[in-house]
Amino acid sequence: MKDKNHQKLNNEDSCCEISDRINNTAIGKEKAAGKDDHEHGEDDGHNHEHIEGSKLDLFKWPAISLVLLLTGLAFDYLIPQAWFKDYIRLGWYLLAYIPVGFPVLKEAWESIKKGDVFSEFFLMGIATIGAFAIKEYPEGVAVMLFYSVGEVFQTLAVSRAKGNIKALLDQRPDEVTVLVDKTPKTMKAAQVRIGDVILLKPGEKLGLDGQLISEQASFNTAALTGESKPDSKYNGETVLAGMINLQSVAEVKVTAAYEDSKLSKILEMVQHASSQKAPTELFIRKFAKVYTPIVVFLAIAICLLPALFVKDYVFTDWLYRSLIFLVISCPCALVISIPLGYFGGIGAASRNGILFKGSNFLDSLATIQHVVMDKTGTMTEGVFKVQEVHFNTKFDQNQLLEYVNVLESHSTHPVATAIHEYVGEIDHQINLQQIEEIAGHGLKADIDGKELLVGNFKLMDKFGISYDLDPKSIVYTTIAVAMGGEFVGYLTIADSIKADAAKTIQDLHRMNVKATMLSGDKSTVVDEVAKELGIDQAYGDLLPEDKVNKVKEIKASNQRVAFVGDGVNDAPVVALSDVGMAMGGLGSDATIETADVVIQDDRPSKIPMAIRIGKQTKKIVWQNITLAFVVKAIVLILGAGGLANMWEAVFADVGVSLLAILNAVRIQRMNFQ
């Protein structure tokens, strides 16, 4: 949010409009479009003196009003002045009223012209003008003064929530050093083209996604993953915008435009995060639109109806009660604090490397009873290594491995990488034909007129290949190979369990959340991993449709389910689950696009952390709802009965709003480790 907008927001935006700004935040929009962001004061971390000045400017008019109000009260009660009465007294309090009251009255008029009669500006305007009409000048000024101060704090809270998330995520430099004819040249990151080479010095942040062309470099990836430990990259590997070069000078070839970088996509996701509103938030907004006009008519009834039933009816007394009722009724505490609470939850999650696509998913995770997870890449590293090769001696093992290596090069499965690392460079002279990937089974191709099959034993069964061993007796993941209709043998491949996988399951069980593992890997491997981690149930040898059926079975028992996987291959299960979570913010762009929640650093321990953040966010939101309703109900009853004055009304409105805001922003300081 630009500094020049702070005062405008204080003076012109209603609670609902500020709420809309929270829900439709433009975080990262300028960055994603490649615009210079230096004027963003508070958000970009520069111009701190200007920032402080702008914050003081927010309080300038309320401060003037406060001084005049206190002086007037002193003339009324502490050091009474004979001249301070009648029109002079009225004029003095009008001077105190105008700095804080005029902008609100102006907005009330603008809202009425737009057809929105029952805004909080209208409520404040009627209440304070009514107070002046019955000569309660100090109270009229006080209501508008405290209302304006509350608006200032709301502005600061919203600005801080946005600034925190933007500072956490968008850490790209605006300028980069590009090698032009081997000469370093500084230019705007948005102007750099694909194919240009960036010179990255130690301590500098990378501005665009690219490919490392230096032999080796070490990076801090905290901007993307939340992990600050060094991550070594080697020649040809992908490096992303936001990473910090830690050691020697590195050269990076740009592979994506500024607006297409991984970080831009993450920022875009956060930009639209709060457009997906939680049910609680949607209800409160609808409630406020009905609630406000009702209390206006009730206030009119409180003022006029007693004339029909009360013998000693005094109009000014009942008007005062109705004005108190109006001030109390303002729904600011609800309309502001609830979206701010959800926005704070999204910010807290972002700080921990967890990206939510909407506040509705915070609510959903808070009620999750069952987490269903993939194995490879979720609970295990997904880095396979060939352990053993068992081929029939009648075949040329080296030649067959070359064939398998070429065929697997057409697959993106981690197994293909393991085979490639084991066999070595691909022999491009090997001519495979009619290459076909059979989902859930493996690969098929023809070579020299013979059929080559590489996959699991279900593939062997599918093509009627006989073998003289029990696949279940092999613990590790097995890649079976057949050539020309004859079983050749198999390779065993092993994957290592992630360091925090066991703690993840323990944390889930402590929250009474069940854990089930579904995998296309062989059952013996899946069972072994599940046993080691303490997972409740595990199923292996599953096709994608089998996973869908398993999740349907769980949901049929009325359990709310979160599925954790890669977000792409398991798209049907992600769509079926209540919350789809993707491991690997550094993985494919499709992962970010398909999942509801993205865990950026691949750590499964972030699964229970995300649930904790969801639960805490929902808890704070309901604390604010309860606080607002209870206090307002008590003071409304007291006000209608003539037992509360305007000062109690101010507390019920502005005071509760401030308490709710402070409670909402508290979540951003919590430790969820």
XYZ file of C-alpha atoms in Angstrom:
673
model
C 0.000 0.000 0.000
C 1.470 3.318 -0.966
C 2.070 5.861 1.768
C -0.038 8.515 0.116
C -3.020 6.193 0.428
C -2.813 5.827 4.193
C -4.596 9.085 4.965
C -7.134 8.443 2.225
C -7.894 5.073 3.707
C -8.347 6.595 7.143
C -10.700 9.284 5.983
C -12.601 7.697 3.157
C -12.898 3.929 3.455
C -15.634 2.213 5.381
C -14.990 -0.863 7.474
C -16.439 -2.990 4.690
C -14.252 -1.259 2.118
C -11.139 -1.828 4.233
C -12.250 -5.425 4.564
C -12.470 -5.622 0.782
C -8.947 -4.287 0.528
C -7.794 -7.066 2.795
C -9.649 -9.662 0.755
C -8.530 -8.308 -2.611
C -5.012 -7.283 -1.706
C -2.750 -6.287 -4.548
C 0.363 -7.785 -3.022
C 2.851 -8.458 -5.705
C 0.734 -7.011 -8.519
C 3.238 -4.265 -9.263
C 6.127 -6.670 -8.894
C 4.530 -9.323 -11.055
C 3.974 -6.719 -13.734
C 7.582 -5.648 -13.497
C 6.935 -2.175 -12.101
C 9.332 -0.312 -9.893
C 8.272 -0.713 -6.295
C 10.510 1.755 -4.504
C 7.670 4.079 -3.672
C 6.027 1.435 -1.569
C 7.514 2.804 1.571
C 6.605 0.435 4.305
C 6.280 -2.611 2.127
C 9.672 -2.589 0.548
C 11.659 -1.756 3.618
C 13.104 1.552 2.331
C 12.566 5.200 3.283
C 11.972 4.491 6.958
C 11.897 8.160 7.901
C 9.194 8.769 5.334
C 7.245 5.836 6.680
C 7.337 7.129 10.228
C 6.283 10.528 8.951
C 3.311 9.047 7.138
C 2.224 7.227 10.297
C 2.355 10.491 12.223
C 0.329 12.143 9.468
C -2.408 9.590 10.086
C -2.780 10.895 13.649
C -2.479 14.604 12.771
C -6.174 15.477 12.521
C -7.272 13.251 15.425
C -4.516 14.873 17.523
C -5.798 18.385 16.719
C -9.324 17.297 17.592
C -8.126 15.721 20.852
C -6.314 18.887 21.959
C -9.375 21.037 21.283
C -11.665 18.523 23.039
C -9.481 18.313 26.157
C -9.169 22.083 26.276
C -12.947 22.442 26.019
C -13.465 19.884 28.810
C -10.982 21.799 30.956
C -12.926 25.047 30.372
C -16.158 23.200 31.231
C -15.087 21.363 34.389
C -11.516 21.995 35.627
C -11.029 25.730 35.130
C -14.507 27.062 34.303
C -14.510 30.198 32.156
C -17.412 32.642 32.199
C -16.998 33.377 28.502
C -17.019 29.688 27.531
C -20.757 29.246 26.908
C -23.512 29.430 24.307
C -22.238 30.069 20.767
C -18.582 30.288 21.811
C -18.802 26.856 23.444
C -20.655 25.433 20.423
C -18.085 26.941 18.040
C -15.176 25.557 20.055
C -16.538 21.994 19.980
C -17.435 22.371 16.295
C -13.778 23.206 15.633
C -12.857 20.027 17.524
C -15.449 18.046 15.560
C -14.644 19.164 11.995
C -11.124 17.572 11.603
C -12.480 14.100 12.399
C -16.153 14.515 11.567
C -16.120 16.193 8.171
C -14.447 13.282 6.285
C -16.947 10.848 7.815
C -19.963 13.027 6.965
C -18.612 13.419 3.442
C -18.347 9.663 3.053
C -21.842 9.210 4.477
C -23.162 11.522 1.764
C -21.165 9.727 -0.961
C -22.494 6.367 0.249
C -26.075 7.634 0.220
C -25.638 8.848 -3.372
C -24.458 5.343 -4.308
C -27.519 3.806 -2.689
C -25.745 2.537 0.429
C -27.695 4.449 3.052
C -27.014 2.320 6.114
C -23.237 2.581 6.298
C -21.311 3.064 9.525
C -20.574 6.604 8.317
C -24.329 7.217 8.369
C -24.577 5.751 11.880
C -21.710 7.892 13.192
C -23.067 10.983 11.441
C -26.576 10.687 12.896
C -25.262 9.846 16.365
C -22.856 12.785 16.570
C -25.124 15.354 14.947
C -27.860 14.202 17.336
C -25.483 14.662 20.269
C -24.857 18.259 19.155
C -28.612 18.778 18.745
C -29.198 17.943 22.418
C -26.114 20.018 23.406
C -23.963 17.023 24.384
C -21.077 18.569 22.442
C -18.097 16.809 24.123
C -19.673 13.397 23.662
C -20.429 14.109 19.991
C -16.781 15.046 19.416
C -15.525 12.067 21.435
C -17.552 9.536 19.393
C -16.139 10.818 16.099
C -12.627 11.208 17.524
C -12.381 7.663 18.813
C -14.009 6.356 15.651
C -11.306 8.099 13.581
C -8.536 6.773 15.833
C -9.976 3.289 15.396
C -9.908 3.750 11.606
C -6.229 4.766 11.815
C -5.341 1.614 13.726
C -7.319 -0.454 11.235
C -5.332 1.150 8.425
C -2.041 0.373 10.144
C -3.083 -3.215 10.882
C -4.102 -3.871 7.270
C -0.935 -2.227 5.961
C 1.214 -4.273 8.311
C -0.492 -7.547 7.370
C 0.069 -6.867 3.676
C 3.605 -5.611 4.210
C 4.586 -8.664 6.260
C 3.529 -11.108 3.557
C 5.066 -9.070 0.762
C 8.347 -8.713 2.655
C 8.372 -12.464 3.259
C 7.745 -13.394 -0.339
C 8.794 -10.739 -2.803
C 12.495 -10.331 -2.124
C 13.664 -9.942 -5.706
C 15.930 -7.023 -6.525
C 14.575 -4.420 -8.936
C 17.914 -4.294 -10.755
C 20.330 -7.018 -11.864
C 23.787 -7.148 -13.414
C 23.722 -8.567 -16.943
C 26.756 -9.553 -19.028
C 26.542 -7.675 -22.335
C 29.453 -8.635 -24.617
C 31.179 -9.972 -21.476
C 30.842 -6.529 -19.848
C 28.729 -6.164 -16.662
C 25.774 -3.818 -17.112
C 23.135 -2.883 -14.534
C 19.559 -2.910 -15.801
C 15.973 -3.266 -14.609
C 15.067 -6.904 -13.880
C 11.825 -6.487 -15.833
C 13.820 -5.576 -18.955
C 16.038 -8.665 -18.908
C 15.297 -11.089 -21.734
C 15.309 -14.872 -21.818
C 18.799 -16.053 -22.729
C 20.609 -13.136 -21.067
C 23.334 -14.015 -18.563
C 23.145 -12.535 -15.049
C 26.307 -11.988 -13.016
C 25.445 -12.734 -9.391
C 27.889 -11.618 -6.705
C 28.086 -13.174 -3.209
C 25.281 -11.824 -1.013
C 23.116 -10.767 -3.964
C 19.593 -12.049 -4.623
C 18.699 -13.517 -7.970
C 16.086 -11.435 -9.787
C 14.855 -13.987 -12.343
C 14.608 -17.752 -12.787
C 17.465 -19.304 -14.685
C 19.983 -22.074 -15.237
C 23.340 -22.061 -13.473
C 26.147 -21.938 -16.023
C 28.927 -21.714 -13.438
C 30.358 -25.013 -12.264
C 28.922 -24.755 -8.765
C 27.273 -22.250 -6.414
C 25.688 -22.259 -2.956
C 22.366 -20.506 -2.327
C 20.149 -19.471 0.574
C 16.621 -20.445 -0.543
C 14.707 -18.994 2.443
C 12.658 -16.611 0.255
C 11.100 -19.619 -1.483
C 11.191 -22.447 1.028
C 11.589 -20.919 4.502
C 14.815 -22.948 4.806
C 17.934 -20.836 5.307
C 20.468 -23.678 5.165
C 22.740 -23.556 2.083
C 21.568 -25.406 -1.010
C 24.326 -26.337 -3.457
C 23.555 -26.074 -7.162
C 25.663 -27.344 -10.032
C 26.136 -26.519 -13.697
C 22.893 -26.947 -15.622
C 20.635 -26.974 -12.550
C 17.679 -24.610 -12.118
C 17.998 -21.608 -9.803
C 15.050 -19.397 -8.932
C 14.323 -15.726 -8.315
C 14.694 -14.852 -4.622
C 17.636 -17.198 -3.966
C 20.726 -15.566 -2.414
C 24.205 -16.391 -3.682
C 26.365 -17.267 -0.683
C 29.931 -17.755 -1.921
C 31.714 -17.152 -5.220
C 30.518 -15.088 -8.188
C 27.992 -17.087 -10.228
C 26.654 -16.774 -13.751
C 23.012 -17.592 -14.460
C 21.324 -17.877 -17.850
C 17.781 -16.463 -17.687
C 15.093 -19.014 -18.612
C 11.887 -17.140 -17.704
C 10.678 -13.557 -17.966
C 10.374 -11.489 -14.796
C 6.579 -11.854 -14.653
C 6.750 -15.606 -15.328
C 9.166 -16.520 -12.543
C 8.282 -19.061 -9.870
C 8.132 -16.297 -7.270
C 5.759 -14.264 -9.436
C 3.391 -17.226 -9.569
C 3.607 -17.614 -5.792
C 2.927 -13.888 -5.352
C -0.022 -14.094 -7.709
C -1.387 -16.968 -5.673
C -1.103 -14.960 -2.450
C -2.546 -11.919 -4.213
C -5.784 -13.822 -4.787
C -5.599 -15.828 -1.550
C -8.267 -13.925 0.337
C -10.663 -13.770 -2.596
C -11.538 -17.320 -1.517
C -13.439 -16.348 1.626
C -14.110 -18.631 4.560
C -17.765 -19.457 5.350
C -17.520 -17.538 8.638
C -16.301 -14.457 6.801
C -19.039 -14.674 4.156
C -21.707 -15.043 6.856
C -20.494 -12.012 8.810
C -20.487 -9.792 5.727
C -24.049 -10.840 4.821
C -25.079 -10.454 8.454
C -23.700 -6.889 8.642
C -25.745 -5.795 5.620
C -28.967 -6.969 7.287
C -27.980 -6.068 10.834
C -27.168 -2.376 10.239
C -30.531 -1.197 8.853
C -32.337 -3.186 11.546
C -30.539 -1.319 14.342
C -31.255 2.032 12.643
C -34.991 1.334 12.769
C -34.672 0.026 16.318
C -32.936 3.278 17.294
C -35.830 5.255 15.813
C -38.249 3.049 17.755
C -36.307 3.591 21.002
C -36.589 7.336 20.467
C -40.266 7.607 19.472
C -42.263 4.600 20.725
C -41.846 5.359 24.463
C -43.981 8.487 23.854
C -46.946 6.130 23.605
C -46.263 4.281 26.852
C -44.193 6.498 29.195
C -46.014 9.176 31.173
C -43.062 11.498 31.827
C -41.622 11.064 28.308
C -38.784 13.492 27.598
C -37.770 13.522 23.933
C -34.125 14.512 24.506
C -33.598 11.667 27.014
C -34.900 9.023 24.640
C -33.081 10.592 21.689
C -29.856 10.306 23.693
C -30.583 6.615 24.342
C -31.238 6.004 20.646
C -27.979 7.771 19.719
C -26.071 5.525 22.119
C -27.791 2.553 20.528
C -26.616 3.705 17.065
C -22.989 4.116 18.115
C -22.899 0.694 19.729
C -24.494 -0.974 16.714
C -21.657 -0.186 14.283
C -20.372 -3.607 13.034
C -16.739 -2.504 12.515
C -15.248 -4.992 14.984
C -16.741 -7.903 13.057
C -16.283 -6.663 9.510
C -12.617 -5.719 10.010
C -11.213 -8.204 12.520
C -12.499 -11.375 10.854
C -10.903 -10.953 7.402
C -7.831 -9.517 9.136
C -7.657 -12.673 11.266
C -7.744 -14.900 8.189
C -5.223 -12.688 6.422
C -2.982 -12.979 9.479
C -3.286 -16.767 9.276
C -2.244 -16.714 5.607
C 0.705 -14.482 6.560
C 1.787 -16.753 9.427
C 1.646 -19.745 7.093
C 3.651 -17.900 4.420
C 6.331 -17.100 6.963
C 6.656 -20.834 7.587
C 6.833 -21.770 3.909
C 3.168 -22.825 3.597
C 1.051 -21.100 0.952
C -2.754 -21.086 1.237
C -4.871 -20.261 -1.800
C -7.682 -18.877 0.337
C -8.971 -18.344 3.846
C -11.587 -21.040 3.198
C -8.781 -23.626 3.226
C -7.637 -22.376 6.652
C -11.137 -23.154 7.876
C -11.171 -26.529 6.125
C -7.808 -27.629 7.537
C -8.955 -26.729 11.039
C -11.583 -29.492 10.817
C -9.490 -32.181 9.057
C -9.845 -35.622 10.658
C -7.863 -37.751 8.224
C -4.697 -37.036 6.237
C -4.140 -39.253 3.209
C -0.643 -39.039 1.768
C 1.393 -40.239 -1.138
C 4.683 -41.984 -0.336
C 7.273 -40.985 -2.901
C 8.318 -37.356 -2.572
C 5.944 -36.788 0.342
C 7.134 -39.031 3.162
C 10.271 -40.163 1.324
C 12.925 -38.102 -0.414
C 11.845 -39.217 -3.863
C 15.511 -39.706 -4.737
C 15.812 -43.313 -5.863
C 19.040 -45.250 -6.254
C 19.524 -48.576 -7.982
C 20.471 -51.182 -5.379
C 20.769 -54.444 -7.323
C 20.452 -55.780 -10.885
C 19.203 -59.367 -11.303
C 19.201 -60.257 -15.010
C 19.233 -63.721 -16.595
C 22.808 -64.471 -17.644
C 21.686 -65.522 -21.116
C 21.073 -61.825 -21.880
C 23.719 -59.125 -22.343
C 23.237 -57.135 -19.107
C 25.022 -54.004 -20.291
C 23.090 -53.849 -23.556
C 19.765 -54.385 -21.792
C 20.578 -51.633 -19.294
C 21.274 -49.307 -22.227
C 17.864 -50.187 -23.690
C 16.148 -49.624 -20.339
C 17.974 -46.293 -19.910
C 16.815 -45.039 -23.326
C 13.204 -46.142 -22.713
C 13.058 -44.630 -19.205
C 14.328 -41.323 -20.591
C 10.784 -40.881 -21.951
C 9.377 -40.897 -18.399
C 9.435 -38.164 -15.733
C 9.162 -40.665 -12.865
C 11.993 -40.524 -10.251
C 12.778 -44.147 -11.131
C 13.936 -42.964 -14.561
C 16.420 -40.605 -12.930
C 17.779 -43.398 -10.734
C 18.335 -45.661 -13.742
C 19.965 -42.823 -15.676
C 22.355 -42.114 -12.796
C 23.200 -45.814 -12.546
C 23.676 -46.544 -16.266
C 25.111 -43.215 -17.405
C 24.659 -41.171 -20.567
C 21.888 -42.184 -22.971
C 22.971 -43.897 -26.169
C 21.098 -41.926 -28.798
C 22.034 -44.451 -31.500
C 19.546 -46.903 -29.986
C 16.380 -46.562 -32.038
C 13.228 -47.376 -30.073
C 9.893 -47.387 -31.848
C 6.230 -47.258 -30.832
C 7.070 -46.015 -27.329
C 4.033 -46.132 -25.061
C 3.520 -45.304 -21.375
C 0.911 -47.508 -19.698
C -0.479 -45.671 -16.635
C 0.229 -47.452 -13.376
C 2.233 -50.166 -15.110
C 5.302 -48.887 -16.938
C 6.694 -48.414 -20.458
C 6.564 -50.390 -23.684
C 8.562 -50.056 -26.926
C 9.798 -52.027 -29.922
C 13.474 -52.521 -30.828
C 14.809 -54.608 -33.665
C 11.382 -56.189 -34.021
C 11.231 -57.246 -30.387
C 8.924 -55.930 -27.684
C 10.675 -54.288 -24.709
C 8.714 -53.966 -21.455
C 9.995 -52.028 -18.421
C 7.767 -51.511 -15.360
C 6.191 -53.337 -12.446
C 5.077 -56.958 -12.353
C 1.535 -55.902 -13.210
C 2.944 -54.914 -16.593
C 4.374 -58.429 -16.959
C 0.965 -59.919 -16.098
C -0.805 -57.603 -18.517
C 1.307 -58.868 -21.422
C 1.311 -62.489 -20.295
C 5.000 -62.605 -19.361
C 5.697 -65.554 -17.048
C 8.270 -65.315 -14.245
C 9.472 -67.772 -11.617
C 9.586 -65.571 -8.494
C 7.216 -64.028 -5.954
C 7.346 -60.195 -6.329
C 6.082 -59.822 -2.751
C 9.258 -61.442 -1.463
C 11.286 -58.451 -2.704
C 11.109 -55.566 -0.212
C 12.471 -52.783 -2.385
C 10.776 -51.149 -5.343
C 11.226 -53.466 -8.309
C 11.545 -52.667 -12.006
C 10.814 -55.774 -14.060
C 12.178 -56.123 -17.593
C 10.989 -58.350 -20.452
C 12.397 -58.645 -23.975
C 10.741 -60.379 -26.903
C 8.064 -61.940 -24.709
C 10.602 -63.407 -22.281
C 11.229 -62.338 -18.681
C 14.759 -60.924 -18.379
C 14.940 -60.075 -14.690
C 14.591 -57.036 -12.440
C 16.313 -54.054 -10.826
C 15.714 -53.054 -7.189
C 15.472 -49.370 -6.341
C 15.350 -47.853 -2.858
C 14.199 -44.487 -1.563
C 15.094 -42.923 1.816
C 12.529 -41.668 4.356
C 12.536 -37.936 5.100
C 14.108 -36.905 8.406
C 10.935 -35.331 9.828
C 8.465 -37.932 8.486
C 8.145 -39.827 11.788
C 7.578 -36.595 13.740
C 4.860 -35.666 11.231
C 2.843 -38.798 12.015
C 3.366 -38.333 15.768
C 2.093 -34.733 15.535
C -0.949 -35.819 13.543
C -1.804 -38.501 16.097
C -1.482 -35.964 18.934
C -4.145 -33.910 17.151
C -6.335 -37.034 16.788
C -5.867 -36.976 13.024
C -5.580 -40.352 11.303
C -2.910 -40.986 8.660
C -3.221 -43.236 5.616
C -0.600 -43.816 2.923
C -1.598 -44.573 -0.672
C 1.052 -45.415 -3.246
C 1.528 -46.933 -6.640
C 4.724 -48.480 -5.281
C 4.743 -52.152 -4.355
C 2.924 -53.128 -1.168
C 6.005 -54.556 0.603
C 7.800 -51.211 0.300
C 4.732 -49.227 1.338
C 4.088 -51.486 4.335
C 7.728 -51.216 5.426
C 7.645 -47.391 5.311
C 4.267 -47.257 7.075
C 5.488 -49.583 9.825
C 8.617 -47.513 10.403
C 6.639 -44.254 10.594
C 3.653 -45.553 12.574
C 1.099 -44.754 9.862
C -2.379 -46.113 10.640
C -3.131 -47.682 7.257
C -1.112 -48.173 4.067
C -1.987 -49.469 0.612
C 0.424 -50.169 -2.239
C 0.227 -51.290 -5.860
C -2.502 -48.731 -6.508
C -3.492 -47.215 -9.818
C -4.738 -43.576 -9.850
C -8.355 -44.795 -9.880
C -7.615 -47.072 -6.915
C -6.472 -44.049 -4.913
C -9.710 -42.263 -5.767
C -11.745 -45.252 -4.550
C -9.789 -45.427 -1.277
C -10.385 -41.739 -0.584
C -14.083 -42.189 -1.403
C -14.233 -44.988 1.167
C -12.722 -42.722 3.826
C -15.061 -39.832 2.974
C -18.019 -42.224 3.058
C -17.379 -42.609 6.801
C -18.085 -38.851 7.197
C -14.460 -37.889 7.744
C -12.983 -34.652 6.424
C -9.944 -35.587 4.345
C -6.782 -33.767 3.283
C -4.698 -35.363 0.554
C -0.966 -34.667 0.321
C 0.851 -35.476 -2.888
C 2.458 -33.921 -5.932
C -0.729 -32.122 -6.972
C -0.369 -33.197 -10.616
C -0.301 -36.991 -11.022
C -2.795 -37.287 -8.186
C -5.113 -34.582 -9.530
C -8.282 -36.747 -9.255
C -7.602 -37.407 -5.556
C -6.745 -33.751 -4.936
C -10.076 -32.753 -6.477
C -11.959 -35.300 -4.383
C -10.397 -34.383 -1.032
C -11.588 -31.501 1.151
C -8.113 -29.937 1.009
C -5.447 -30.777 -1.571
C -1.894 -30.193 -0.356
C 1.126 -30.277 -2.665
C 4.676 -31.001 -1.585
C 7.274 -29.067 -3.508
C 6.882 -25.337 -4.063
C 10.087 -25.622 -6.063
C 8.549 -28.293 -8.258
C 6.372 -27.846 -11.313
C 4.245 -24.765 -11.910
C 1.254 -27.097 -12.208
C 1.729 -28.023 -8.540
C 1.119 -24.429 -7.487
C -1.869 -24.150 -9.799
C -3.706 -27.341 -8.802
C -3.215 -27.605 -5.041
C -5.184 -25.698 -2.383
C -2.134 -25.527 -0.130
C 1.523 -25.642 -1.227
C 4.325 -26.699 1.135
C 7.370 -25.006 -0.317
C 10.245 -26.862 1.307
C 8.973 -30.456 0.869
C 9.004 -31.068 4.631
C 6.095 -33.278 5.746
C 6.224 -31.731 9.244
C 4.569 -28.698 7.643
C 1.372 -30.777 7.249
C 0.490 -30.738 10.989
C 1.832 -27.178 11.192
C -0.659 -26.087 8.523
C -3.456 -27.743 10.489
C -2.315 -25.959 13.687
C -2.325 -22.604 11.877
C -5.830 -23.315 10.573
C -7.086 -24.230 14.045
C -5.491 -21.177 15.679
C -6.842 -18.831 13.005
C -10.363 -20.162 13.431
C -10.020 -19.903 17.220
C -9.002 -16.227 17.022
C -11.798 -15.419 14.566
C -14.414 -16.915 16.887
C -12.867 -15.144 19.888
C -13.421 -11.860 18.036
C -16.982 -12.759 17.065
C -17.821 -13.698 20.662
C -16.138 -10.592 22.101
C -17.960 -8.256 19.709
C -21.399 -9.801 20.186
C -21.198 -10.134 23.978
C -19.927 -6.595 24.652
C -22.271 -4.998 22.133
C -25.279 -6.945 23.428
C -24.593 -5.903 27.032
C -24.079 -2.212 26.214
C -27.025 -2.183 23.769
C -29.341 -3.397 26.526
C -27.882 -0.946 29.035
C -28.086 1.907 26.517
C -31.707 1.188 25.626
C -32.520 1.124 29.341
C -30.759 4.419 29.964
C -27.997 2.812 32.073
C -25.116 3.451 29.644
C -23.860 6.771 28.339
C -22.035 7.712 25.160
C -18.630 6.845 26.632
C -19.662 3.215 27.157
C -21.031 3.257 23.607
C -17.655 4.427 22.290
C -15.949 1.547 24.076
C -18.473 -0.959 22.734
C -17.727 0.212 19.201
C -14.166 1.515 18.883
C -12.757 -0.232 21.945
C -13.991 -3.646 20.903
C -12.780 -3.008 17.345
C -9.271 -2.222 18.583
C -9.211 -5.267 20.893
C -10.393 -7.488 18.034
C -7.752 -6.073 15.678
C -4.976 -6.612 18.244
C -6.192 -10.170 18.754
C -6.304 -10.770 14.986
C -2.741 -9.592 14.314
C -1.474 -11.664 17.257
C -1.419 -14.782 15.077
C 1.403 -13.317 12.980
C 3.699 -13.432 16.028
C 2.900 -16.995 17.072
C 5.387 -19.842 16.850
C 3.872 -22.917 15.194
C 6.982 -25.112 15.222
